[in-house]
Coordinates of C-alpha atoms (C1' of nucleotides) in Angstrom, one line a residue:
Chain A
M184 CA 35.4 -0.4 23.0
A185 CA 33.3 -0.4 26.1
A186 CA 33.0 -3.7 28.0
D187 CA 29.6 -4.7 26.6
T188 CA 28.7 -7.8 28.4
S189 CA 25.4 -8.1 26.7
A190 CA 26.2 -7.7 23.1
E191 CA 22.5 -7.2 22.4
P192 CA 21.6 -10.2 20.3
R193 CA 19.4 -9.7 17.3
A194 CA 15.7 -10.4 17.6
W195 CA 15.8 -13.5 15.5
E196 CA 18.7 -14.9 17.5
I197 CA 16.5 -14.6 20.6
V198 CA 14.0 -16.8 18.9
L199 CA 16.6 -19.3 17.7
E200 CA 18.2 -19.6 21.1
H201 CA 14.8 -19.9 22.8
I202 CA 13.9 -22.9 20.6
E203 CA 17.4 -24.4 21.0
R204 CA 17.0 -24.2 24.8
Q205 CA 13.6 -25.8 24.7
L206 CA 15.1 -28.5 22.5
L207 CA 18.0 -29.2 24.9
S208 CA 15.7 -29.2 27.9
G209 CA 13.4 -31.7 26.4
E210 CA 10.6 -29.2 26.4
L211 CA 10.5 -29.7 22.7
A212 CA 11.1 -33.0 21.0
P213 CA 10.8 -34.3 17.5
G214 CA 7.2 -34.6 16.5
D215 CA 6.1 -31.7 18.6
R216 CA 4.4 -28.7 17.2
L217 CA 5.8 -25.2 17.8
P218 CA 3.5 -22.4 19.0
G219 CA 2.1 -20.4 16.2
E220 CA 4.3 -17.6 14.8
R221 CA 2.0 -14.9 16.3
A222 CA 2.1 -16.6 19.7
L223 CA 5.8 -17.0 19.7
A224 CA 6.3 -13.4 18.7
A225 CA 4.1 -12.3 21.6
E226 CA 5.7 -14.6 24.0
L227 CA 9.3 -13.5 23.3
G228 CA 8.4 -9.9 22.8
V229 CA 9.6 -9.7 19.2
G230 CA 8.0 -9.1 15.9
R231 CA 6.5 -11.8 13.9
S232 CA 8.9 -11.2 11.0
S233 CA 11.8 -11.9 13.4
V234 CA 10.2 -15.2 14.4
R235 CA 9.8 -16.0 10.8
E236 CA 13.5 -15.4 10.1
A237 CA 14.4 -17.8 12.8
L238 CA 11.9 -20.4 11.6
R239 CA 13.3 -20.1 8.1
V240 CA 16.7 -20.9 9.4
L241 CA 15.4 -23.9 11.3
E242 CA 13.6 -25.1 8.2
V243 CA 16.6 -24.9 5.9
L244 CA 18.7 -26.6 8.6
G245 CA 16.2 -29.5 8.5
L246 CA 14.9 -29.0 12.0
I247 CA 11.3 -28.1 11.3
R248 CA 8.7 -28.6 8.6
T249 CA 6.0 -26.0 8.1
H250 CA 2.5 -26.6 6.7
T251 CA -0.3 -24.1 6.1
G252 CA -3.8 -24.7 7.0
S253 CA -5.3 -26.2 10.1
G254 CA -5.3 -29.5 11.8
P255 CA -2.7 -31.7 13.5
S256 CA -0.2 -31.5 10.6
A257 CA -0.4 -27.8 10.2
G258 CA 2.1 -25.3 11.7
A259 CA 5.8 -25.8 12.4
I260 CA 6.7 -29.4 13.5
I261 CA 10.0 -30.5 14.8
I262 CA 11.6 -33.0 12.6
S263 CA 15.1 -34.2 12.2
T264 CA 16.3 -34.6 8.6
P265 CA 19.9 -33.6 8.8
G266 CA 20.5 -34.5 5.2
G267 CA 18.6 -31.6 3.9
G268 CA 20.5 -29.0 5.9
M269 CA 23.8 -30.5 5.1
S270 CA 23.0 -30.6 1.4
A271 CA 22.0 -26.9 1.4
L272 CA 25.1 -26.0 3.3
M273 CA 27.5 -27.9 1.0
R274 CA 25.8 -26.8 -2.2
L275 CA 26.0 -23.2 -1.2
Q276 CA 29.5 -23.4 0.1
V277 CA 30.7 -24.9 -3.1
A278 CA 28.9 -22.2 -5.0
A279 CA 30.6 -19.6 -3.0
S280 CA 34.0 -21.2 -3.5
G281 CA 34.2 -22.0 0.2
F282 CA 34.6 -25.7 -0.4
P283 CA 37.0 -26.8 -3.1
V284 CA 35.6 -29.8 -5.0
A285 CA 38.8 -31.7 -4.4
D286 CA 38.4 -31.4 -0.7
I287 CA 34.9 -32.7 -0.9
V288 CA 36.0 -35.7 -2.8
A289 CA 38.8 -36.3 -0.4
T290 CA 36.4 -36.2 2.5
R291 CA 34.0 -38.5 0.8
L292 CA 36.9 -40.9 0.2
V293 CA 37.8 -41.0 3.9
L294 CA 34.2 -41.5 5.0
E295 CA 33.2 -44.0 2.5
A296 CA 36.3 -46.1 2.9
S297 CA 35.6 -46.1 6.6
V298 CA 32.0 -47.0 6.1
A299 CA 32.9 -49.9 3.9
G300 CA 35.5 -51.2 6.4
D301 CA 33.1 -50.9 9.3
L302 CA 30.4 -52.7 7.4
A303 CA 32.8 -55.5 6.6
A304 CA 33.8 -55.7 10.2
A305 CA 30.2 -55.8 11.3
S306 CA 29.5 -58.7 8.9
A307 CA 31.8 -60.8 11.0
T308 CA 29.5 -60.3 14.0
D309 CA 26.0 -61.3 14.7
H310 CA 24.9 -57.7 13.9
R311 CA 25.2 -58.2 10.1
P312 CA 24.4 -55.0 8.2
D313 CA 21.4 -55.0 6.0
L314 CA 22.6 -54.6 2.4
A315 CA 19.4 -55.5 0.7
G316 CA 18.5 -51.9 -0.2
A317 CA 22.0 -51.3 -1.6
E318 CA 21.9 -54.5 -3.7
R319 CA 18.5 -53.7 -5.0
L320 CA 20.0 -50.5 -6.3
L321 CA 22.9 -52.4 -7.9
D322 CA 20.3 -54.6 -9.7
A323 CA 18.5 -51.5 -11.0
M324 CA 21.8 -50.1 -12.3
D325 CA 22.2 -53.2 -14.5
D326 CA 19.3 -52.0 -16.7
P327 CA 21.0 -51.2 -20.0
G328 CA 18.3 -48.7 -20.9
L329 CA 19.5 -46.2 -18.2
T330 CA 20.8 -42.9 -19.2
A331 CA 24.0 -41.7 -17.7
P332 CA 22.3 -39.2 -15.3
E333 CA 19.9 -41.9 -14.2
F334 CA 22.7 -44.2 -13.6
L335 CA 24.5 -41.5 -11.5
A336 CA 21.4 -41.0 -9.4
L337 CA 21.2 -44.7 -8.6
D338 CA 25.0 -44.6 -8.0
A339 CA 24.5 -41.8 -5.4
A340 CA 21.6 -43.7 -3.8
F341 CA 23.8 -46.8 -3.6
H342 CA 26.6 -45.1 -1.8
L343 CA 24.0 -43.4 0.5
A344 CA 22.4 -46.8 1.2
L345 CA 25.8 -48.1 2.4
A346 CA 26.2 -45.2 4.7
E347 CA 22.7 -45.8 6.1
A348 CA 23.5 -49.5 6.6
S349 CA 26.4 -48.4 8.8
G350 CA 23.9 -46.8 11.1
N351 CA 25.9 -43.6 11.6
Q352 CA 23.5 -40.8 11.0
V353 CA 26.2 -38.1 11.0
I354 CA 28.1 -39.9 8.3
T355 CA 25.0 -40.6 6.3
A356 CA 23.9 -36.9 6.4
T357 CA 27.4 -35.7 5.7
M358 CA 27.7 -37.9 2.7
A359 CA 24.4 -36.8 1.4
G360 CA 25.6 -33.3 1.7
L361 CA 28.9 -33.9 0.1
R362 CA 27.2 -35.6 -2.8
S363 CA 24.9 -32.6 -3.3
G364 CA 27.8 -30.3 -3.2
I365 CA 29.5 -32.0 -6.1
E366 CA 26.4 -33.1 -8.0
G367 CA 26.9 -30.4 -10.6
Y368 CA 30.5 -31.5 -11.1
A369 CA 29.5 -35.1 -11.4
L370 CA 27.0 -34.3 -14.2
A371 CA 29.5 -32.0 -15.9
G372 CA 32.2 -34.7 -15.7
L373 CA 30.1 -37.1 -17.7
A374 CA 31.1 -35.2 -20.8
R375 CA 34.7 -36.2 -20.2
I376 CA 34.0 -39.9 -20.3
E377 CA 34.8 -41.3 -23.7
D378 CA 33.2 -44.7 -23.5
W379 CA 30.2 -44.6 -21.2
H380 CA 29.3 -48.2 -21.7
A381 CA 32.7 -49.4 -20.6
T382 CA 32.8 -47.0 -17.6
S383 CA 29.3 -48.0 -16.5
A384 CA 30.3 -51.7 -16.7
R385 CA 33.4 -51.0 -14.6
L386 CA 31.5 -49.0 -12.0
R387 CA 29.0 -51.7 -11.7
S388 CA 31.6 -54.4 -11.3
E389 CA 33.4 -52.3 -8.7
H390 CA 30.2 -51.9 -6.7
R391 CA 29.7 -55.6 -6.7
A392 CA 33.2 -56.1 -5.6
V393 CA 32.8 -53.8 -2.7
V394 CA 29.6 -55.5 -1.5
A395 CA 31.3 -58.9 -1.9
A396 CA 34.2 -57.8 0.3
I397 CA 31.7 -56.5 2.9
R398 CA 29.8 -59.8 2.9
A399 CA 33.0 -61.7 3.1
A400 CA 33.9 -59.6 6.2
D401 CA 37.1 -58.6 4.5
A402 CA 37.5 -55.1 6.0
A403 CA 40.8 -54.3 4.3
A404 CA 39.5 -55.2 0.9
A405 CA 36.3 -53.4 1.4
R406 CA 38.2 -50.2 2.3
T407 CA 40.7 -50.3 -0.6
R408 CA 38.0 -51.3 -3.1
M409 CA 35.8 -48.4 -2.1
H410 CA 38.7 -46.1 -2.1
D411 CA 39.9 -47.1 -5.5
H412 CA 36.4 -47.0 -6.8
I413 CA 35.8 -43.4 -5.9
S414 CA 39.2 -42.2 -6.6
G415 CA 39.3 -43.9 -10.0
Y416 CA 36.0 -42.3 -11.1
Y417 CA 37.1 -38.9 -9.9
A418 CA 40.3 -39.3 -11.8
E419 CA 38.4 -40.1 -14.9
T420 CA 36.1 -37.2 -14.8
S421 CA 38.2 -34.5 -13.2
P422 CA 39.3 -31.6 -15.4
D423 CA 42.4 -31.3 -13.3
P424 CA 44.1 -34.7 -12.9
A425 CA 47.0 -33.2 -11.0
R426 CA 44.9 -32.7 -7.9
I427 CA 43.7 -36.2 -7.1
P428 CA 43.3 -36.9 -3.4
A429 CA 45.4 -39.8 -2.2
Chain B
M1191 CA -2.8 -34.1 -9.7
A1192 CA -2.4 -31.7 -12.5
A1193 CA 0.9 -31.6 -14.2
D1194 CA 2.2 -28.6 -12.2
T1195 CA 5.5 -27.9 -13.8
S1196 CA 6.1 -24.8 -11.7
A1197 CA 5.4 -26.0 -8.2
E1198 CA 5.3 -22.4 -7.2
P1199 CA 8.4 -21.9 -5.0
R1200 CA 8.1 -19.7 -2.0
A1201 CA 9.3 -16.2 -2.3
W1202 CA 12.3 -16.5 -0.1
E1203 CA 13.4 -19.6 -2.2
I1204 CA 13.4 -17.4 -5.3
V1205 CA 15.8 -15.1 -3.6
L1206 CA 18.0 -18.0 -2.4
E1207 CA 18.1 -19.6 -5.8
H1208 CA 18.8 -16.2 -7.5
I1209 CA 21.8 -15.7 -5.3
E1210 CA 23.0 -19.3 -5.7
R1211 CA 22.8 -18.9 -9.5
Q1212 CA 24.8 -15.7 -9.4
L1213 CA 27.3 -17.5 -7.2
L1214 CA 27.7 -20.4 -9.6
S1215 CA 27.9 -18.2 -12.6
G1216 CA 30.6 -16.1 -11.1
E1217 CA 28.5 -13.0 -11.1
L1218 CA 29.0 -13.0 -7.4
A1219 CA 32.2 -13.9 -5.7
P1220 CA 33.6 -13.8 -2.2
G1221 CA 34.2 -10.3 -1.2
D1222 CA 31.4 -8.8 -3.3
R1223 CA 28.6 -6.8 -1.8
L1224 CA 25.0 -7.9 -2.4
P1225 CA 22.5 -5.3 -3.6
G1226 CA 20.6 -3.7 -0.8
E1227 CA 17.6 -5.6 0.6
R1228 CA 15.2 -3.1 -0.9
A1229 CA 16.8 -3.2 -4.3
L1230 CA 16.9 -7.0 -4.3
A1231 CA 13.2 -7.1 -3.4
A1232 CA 12.3 -4.8 -6.2
E1233 CA 14.5 -6.7 -8.7
L1234 CA 13.0 -10.0 -7.9
G1235 CA 9.5 -8.8 -7.4
V1236 CA 9.2 -10.0 -3.8
G1237 CA 8.7 -8.3 -0.5
R1238 CA 11.6 -7.1 1.5
S1239 CA 10.7 -9.5 4.3
S1240 CA 11.2 -12.4 2.0
V1241 CA 14.5 -11.2 1.0
R1242 CA 15.5 -10.9 4.6
E1243 CA 14.5 -14.5 5.2
A1244 CA 16.8 -15.7 2.5
L1245 CA 19.6 -13.5 3.7
R1246 CA 19.2 -14.8 7.2
V1247 CA 19.6 -18.3 5.9
L1248 CA 22.7 -17.3 4.0
E1249 CA 24.1 -15.7 7.1
V1250 CA 23.6 -18.7 9.4
L1251 CA 25.1 -20.9 6.7
G1252 CA 28.2 -18.7 6.8
L1253 CA 27.9 -17.3 3.3
I1254 CA 27.3 -13.7 4.0
R1255 CA 28.1 -11.2 6.7
T1256 CA 25.9 -8.2 7.2
H1257 CA 26.8 -4.8 8.7
T1258 CA 24.6 -1.8 9.3
G1259 CA 25.6 1.7 8.4
S1260 CA 27.2 3.0 5.3
G1261 CA 30.5 2.7 3.5
P1262 CA 32.4 -0.1 1.8
S1263 CA 32.0 -2.6 4.7
A1264 CA 28.3 -2.0 5.1
G1265 CA 25.6 -4.2 3.7
A1266 CA 25.6 -7.9 3.0
I1267 CA 29.0 -9.2 1.9
I1268 CA 29.8 -12.6 0.5
I1269 CA 32.2 -14.5 2.7
S1270 CA 33.0 -18.1 3.1
T1271 CA 33.2 -19.3 6.6
P1272 CA 31.9 -22.9 6.4
G1273 CA 32.7 -23.5 10.0
G1274 CA 30.0 -21.3 11.3
G1275 CA 27.2 -22.9 9.4
M1276 CA 28.5 -26.4 10.1
S1277 CA 28.6 -25.6 13.8
A1278 CA 25.0 -24.2 13.9
L1279 CA 23.8 -27.2 12.0
M1280 CA 25.5 -29.8 14.2
R1281 CA 24.5 -28.0 17.4
L1282 CA 20.9 -27.8 16.5
Q1283 CA 20.7 -31.3 15.1
V1284 CA 22.2 -32.6 18.3
A1285 CA 19.7 -30.5 20.3
A1286 CA 16.8 -32.0 18.2
S1287 CA 18.1 -35.5 18.7
G1288 CA 18.8 -35.7 15.0
F1289 CA 22.4 -36.6 15.6
P1290 CA 23.3 -39.0 18.3
V1291 CA 26.4 -37.9 20.2
A1292 CA 28.0 -41.3 19.7
D1293 CA 27.7 -40.9 15.9
I1294 CA 29.4 -37.6 16.1
V1295 CA 32.3 -39.0 18.1
A1296 CA 32.6 -41.9 15.7
T1297 CA 32.7 -39.5 12.7
R1298 CA 35.3 -37.4 14.5
L1299 CA 37.3 -40.5 15.1
V1300 CA 37.3 -41.4 11.4
L1301 CA 38.2 -37.9 10.2
E1302 CA 40.9 -37.1 12.8
A1303 CA 42.6 -40.4 12.4
S1304 CA 42.7 -39.8 8.7
V1305 CA 44.0 -36.3 9.1
A1306 CA 46.7 -37.5 11.4
G1307 CA 47.7 -40.2 8.9
D1308 CA 47.7 -37.8 6.0
L1309 CA 49.8 -35.3 7.9
A1310 CA 52.3 -38.0 8.7
A1311 CA 52.4 -39.1 5.1
A1312 CA 52.9 -35.5 4.0
S1313 CA 55.8 -35.2 6.4
A1314 CA 57.7 -37.7 4.3
T1315 CA 57.5 -35.3 1.3
D1316 CA 58.8 -31.9 0.6
H1317 CA 55.4 -30.4 1.4
R1318 CA 55.9 -30.7 5.1
P1319 CA 52.8 -29.6 7.0
D1320 CA 53.0 -26.6 9.2
L1321 CA 52.5 -27.8 12.8
A1322 CA 53.8 -24.6 14.5
G1323 CA 50.3 -23.4 15.4
A1324 CA 49.3 -26.8 16.8
E1325 CA 52.5 -27.0 18.9
R1326 CA 52.0 -23.6 20.3
L1327 CA 48.7 -24.7 21.6
L1328 CA 50.3 -27.7 23.1
D1329 CA 52.7 -25.5 24.9
A1330 CA 49.9 -23.4 26.2
M1331 CA 48.2 -26.5 27.5
D1332 CA 51.2 -27.2 29.7
D1333 CA 50.3 -24.2 31.9
P1334 CA 49.3 -25.7 35.2
G1335 CA 47.1 -22.8 36.0
L1336 CA 44.5 -23.7 33.4
T1337 CA 41.0 -24.6 34.4
A1338 CA 39.5 -27.7 32.9
P1339 CA 37.2 -25.7 30.5
E1340 CA 40.1 -23.6 29.4
F1341 CA 42.1 -26.7 28.8
L1342 CA 39.3 -28.2 26.7
A1343 CA 39.1 -25.0 24.7
L1344 CA 42.8 -25.3 23.9
D1345 CA 42.3 -29.0 23.2
A1346 CA 39.6 -28.2 20.7
A1347 CA 41.8 -25.6 19.1
F1348 CA 44.7 -28.1 18.8
H1349 CA 42.6 -30.7 17.0
L1350 CA 41.3 -28.0 14.7
A1351 CA 44.8 -26.7 14.0
L1352 CA 45.8 -30.2 12.9
A1353 CA 42.8 -30.3 10.5
E1354 CA 43.8 -26.9 9.1
A1355 CA 47.3 -28.1 8.6
S1356 CA 45.9 -30.9 6.5
G1357 CA 44.7 -28.3 4.1
N1358 CA 41.3 -29.9 3.6
Q1359 CA 38.7 -27.2 4.2
V1360 CA 35.8 -29.5 4.2
I1361 CA 37.3 -31.7 6.9
T1362 CA 38.3 -28.6 8.9
A1363 CA 34.8 -27.2 8.8
T1364 CA 33.2 -30.5 9.5
M1365 CA 35.4 -31.1 12.5
A1366 CA 34.7 -27.6 13.8
G1367 CA 31.0 -28.4 13.5
L1368 CA 31.3 -31.8 15.1
R1369 CA 33.1 -30.3 18.0
S1370 CA 30.4 -27.6 18.5
G1371 CA 27.8 -30.3 18.5
I1372 CA 29.3 -32.2 21.4
E1373 CA 30.7 -29.2 23.3
G1374 CA 27.9 -29.4 25.8
Y1375 CA 28.6 -33.1 26.3
A1376 CA 32.3 -32.5 26.6
L1377 CA 31.8 -29.9 29.4
A1378 CA 29.3 -32.1 31.2
G1379 CA 31.7 -35.0 30.9
L1380 CA 34.3 -33.2 33.0
A1381 CA 32.2 -34.0 36.1
R1382 CA 32.8 -37.7 35.4
I1383 CA 36.6 -37.4 35.6
E1384 CA 37.9 -38.3 39.0
D1385 CA 41.5 -37.1 38.7
W1386 CA 41.7 -34.1 36.4
H1387 CA 45.4 -33.6 37.0
A1388 CA 46.1 -37.1 35.8
T1389 CA 43.8 -36.9 32.9
S1390 CA 45.2 -33.6 31.8
A1391 CA 48.7 -35.1 31.9
R1392 CA 47.7 -38.1 29.9
L1393 CA 45.9 -36.0 27.3
R1394 CA 49.0 -33.7 26.9
S1395 CA 51.3 -36.7 26.5
E1396 CA 49.0 -38.2 23.9
H1397 CA 48.9 -35.0 22.0
R1398 CA 52.7 -34.9 21.9
A1399 CA 52.8 -38.5 20.8
V1400 CA 50.5 -37.8 17.9
V1401 CA 52.6 -34.8 16.8
A1402 CA 55.8 -36.9 17.2
A1403 CA 54.4 -39.6 15.0
I1404 CA 53.4 -37.0 12.4
R1405 CA 56.8 -35.5 12.4
A1406 CA 58.4 -38.9 12.2
A1407 CA 56.2 -39.5 9.1
D1408 CA 54.8 -42.6 10.7
A1409 CA 51.3 -42.7 9.3
A1410 CA 50.2 -45.8 11.0
A1411 CA 51.3 -44.7 14.4
A1412 CA 49.8 -41.3 13.9
R1413 CA 46.4 -42.8 13.0
T1414 CA 46.2 -45.2 15.9
R1415 CA 47.5 -42.7 18.4
M1416 CA 44.9 -40.2 17.4
H1417 CA 42.2 -42.8 17.3
D1418 CA 43.1 -44.1 20.8
H1419 CA 43.4 -40.6 22.1
I1420 CA 39.9 -39.6 21.1
S1421 CA 38.3 -42.9 21.8
G1422 CA 40.0 -43.1 25.2
Y1423 CA 38.8 -39.7 26.3
Y1424 CA 35.3 -40.4 25.2
A1425 CA 35.3 -43.7 27.1
E1426 CA 36.3 -41.8 30.2
T1427 CA 33.7 -39.2 30.0
S1428 CA 30.8 -41.0 28.4
P1429 CA 27.8 -41.7 30.6
D1430 CA 27.1 -44.8 28.6
P1431 CA 30.3 -46.8 28.2
A1432 CA 28.5 -49.5 26.3
R1433 CA 28.2 -47.5 23.2
I1434 CA 31.8 -46.7 22.3
P1435 CA 32.6 -46.4 18.7
A1436 CA 35.2 -48.8 17.4
Chain C
dC1087 C1' -31.3 -39.8 10.5
dT1088 C1' -27.8 -39.2 6.8
dG1089 C1' -25.0 -36.7 3.7
dC1090 C1' -23.2 -32.8 1.6
dA1091 C1' -22.3 -28.0 1.0
dC1092 C1' -21.2 -23.9 3.4
dT1093 C1' -19.2 -20.9 6.6
dG1094 C1' -16.0 -20.1 10.5
dT1095 C1' -11.5 -20.1 12.4
dG1096 C1' -6.7 -20.5 12.8
dT1097 C1' -2.5 -21.5 10.4
dG1098 C1' 1.6 -20.1 7.6
dG1099 C1' 3.0 -16.9 3.5
dT1100 C1' 3.5 -12.5 1.8
dC1101 C1' 3.6 -7.6 1.2
dT1102 C1' 3.7 -2.8 2.6
dG1103 C1' 4.9 1.0 5.2
dA1104 C1' 6.9 2.9 8.9
dC1105 C1' 10.5 3.8 12.3
dC1106 C1' 15.1 3.1 14.5
dA1107 C1' 20.3 2.8 15.0
dC1108 C1' 24.2 3.1 12.7
dA1109 C1' 28.2 4.8 9.8
dG1110 C1' 30.1 7.2 6.3
dT1111 C1' 29.9 11.6 3.6
dA1112 C1' 29.1 16.2 2.1
dG1113 C1' 28.7 20.7 3.4
dC1114 C1' 29.0 24.5 6.3
dA1115 C1' 31.0 27.4 10.0
dG1116 C1' 35.0 28.7 12.3
Chain D
dC1364 C1' 42.6 24.1 6.8
dT1365 C1' 39.9 22.2 10.7
dG1366 C1' 36.0 20.5 13.1
dC1367 C1' 31.3 20.0 13.7
dT1368 C1' 26.7 19.1 11.7
dA1369 C1' 23.3 17.6 9.0
dC1370 C1' 22.2 14.2 5.3
dT1371 C1' 21.8 9.8 3.1
dG1372 C1' 21.6 5.0 2.7
dT1373 C1' 22.3 0.7 5.0
dG1374 C1' 20.4 -3.3 7.8
dG1375 C1' 17.2 -4.4 12.0
dT1376 C1' 12.7 -4.4 13.6
dC1377 C1' 7.9 -3.9 14.2
dA1378 C1' 2.8 -3.5 13.1
dG1379 C1' -0.9 -4.3 10.3
dA1380 C1' -3.0 -6.1 6.5
dC1381 C1' -4.4 -9.5 3.2
dC1382 C1' -4.2 -14.2 1.0
dA1383 C1' -4.5 -19.3 0.4
dC1384 C1' -5.1 -23.1 2.7
dA1385 C1' -7.1 -26.9 5.6
dC1386 C1' -9.8 -28.5 9.1
dA1387 C1' -14.2 -28.2 12.1
dG1388 C1' -18.4 -27.3 12.9
dT1389 C1' -23.1 -25.9 11.2
dG1390 C1' -27.3 -26.3 8.9
dC1391 C1' -30.0 -27.4 5.1
dA1392 C1' -31.7 -30.9 1.7
dG1393 C1' -32.6 -35.5 1.0

DNA sequence: CTGCACTGTGTGGTCTGACCACAGTAGCAG
DNA sequence: CTGCTACTGTGGTCAGACCACACAGTGCAG
């Protein structure tokens, strides 16, 4: 119960905070190479294993990429791929029952409807969003030879492409994570679909309708169409139809 | 270019996947204790340091909590505190310039407006949301002796309380993370406020207005009031007024 | 002089063994 | 029965060793 002002951080936390500080101060920036593990350990007065634990965290969080060997691409390099860390977080939290699937779907609903509305609004300005990538995916989804899982992968890529078109990296990364979190459920839900051919046709038509609303700069339509699209698919594949997010 | 089907995962990934599998299969559930690090290492045929790297990741992600010593509370225990992992992720991504602050604010805007609207809609049903905690925070914010940082802390808690009242754990955790990511900016932005007394009064009045709209089951008003509340504060404290999320 | 094989060096990746602080528990002394 | 003392097992940390890898230089063969 003593008034411990220090709290004695663990060794790996020292490393993490050191790197975070250097990141905030600009001493380290994306593209830079971190000092070697041995050098970092000596510099901070901790063991190499503690350094490695911190680096492992940074790697999973999508902040660094490590390569063995020598040369300019070797070592730990600062990157910024938020999607990876978000996906790992969501996947594991779902696995540990920290995130109910229904909440993930509800969040996706909110974000995607907002993205669709924003894209439509942007279409009315001179900063028209680039939907070429998304539409290429829609064309690919028209291939009748696709299996259901292949179709779902393209579907996920389409939704992600819309998020990217919105330009909001946080929403893009979050949606990538949300999608990863429910990927298992999405695949399992396929079994609940009676007529895949009809469902696929409906999904494709809904996708086109969303894009059309965006291109027409009809924000309200874009929002509701995206909302109904996701909500409808979830209702069709959910094992518990009672708990459908509004 | 040989057809490597294995790809030889790294040792710590083996551990991570093992635990994730056990989580998904129900073999491990929140509250359970993981085997000791030495036992896990022996069981999976990896070194203890590799096990520790995986556990460190799980800890930062908010999936386990570790305690030294002996007894029922010692060891690594499965928990589910998504907020922690989300906060670390956002904080570090902001530090590494992976997440622009403007995108975080924009995301917060979307989520909080949605939360406010949903709470208002719920107020019209018999499942009225519990706003007692949020209102207690509002009362605390009326204390004229508060410093600006103290006020901001209560403000953050208030917004989080609303998210919690919505019952969506994903949104709650995400908002906690978003908030952590821009905490530094929020504190730095205080310097840009000319008349803190007036700003504080306005913020408090806006908070009350949002809660009033929720209680009145006026979803549209709740949404717009929350939207304007956040957007307005950000406009006041942003160093770059040009980039205000719509 | 050119080109290729070889060795050198530094990187992350991993394992092992050791020690520490800590907390509960069993056992002993009173 | 009470209270103290070792004991045991936990995570936390460190040091050292070895490996695979990839580049950089060297030196020999042509």
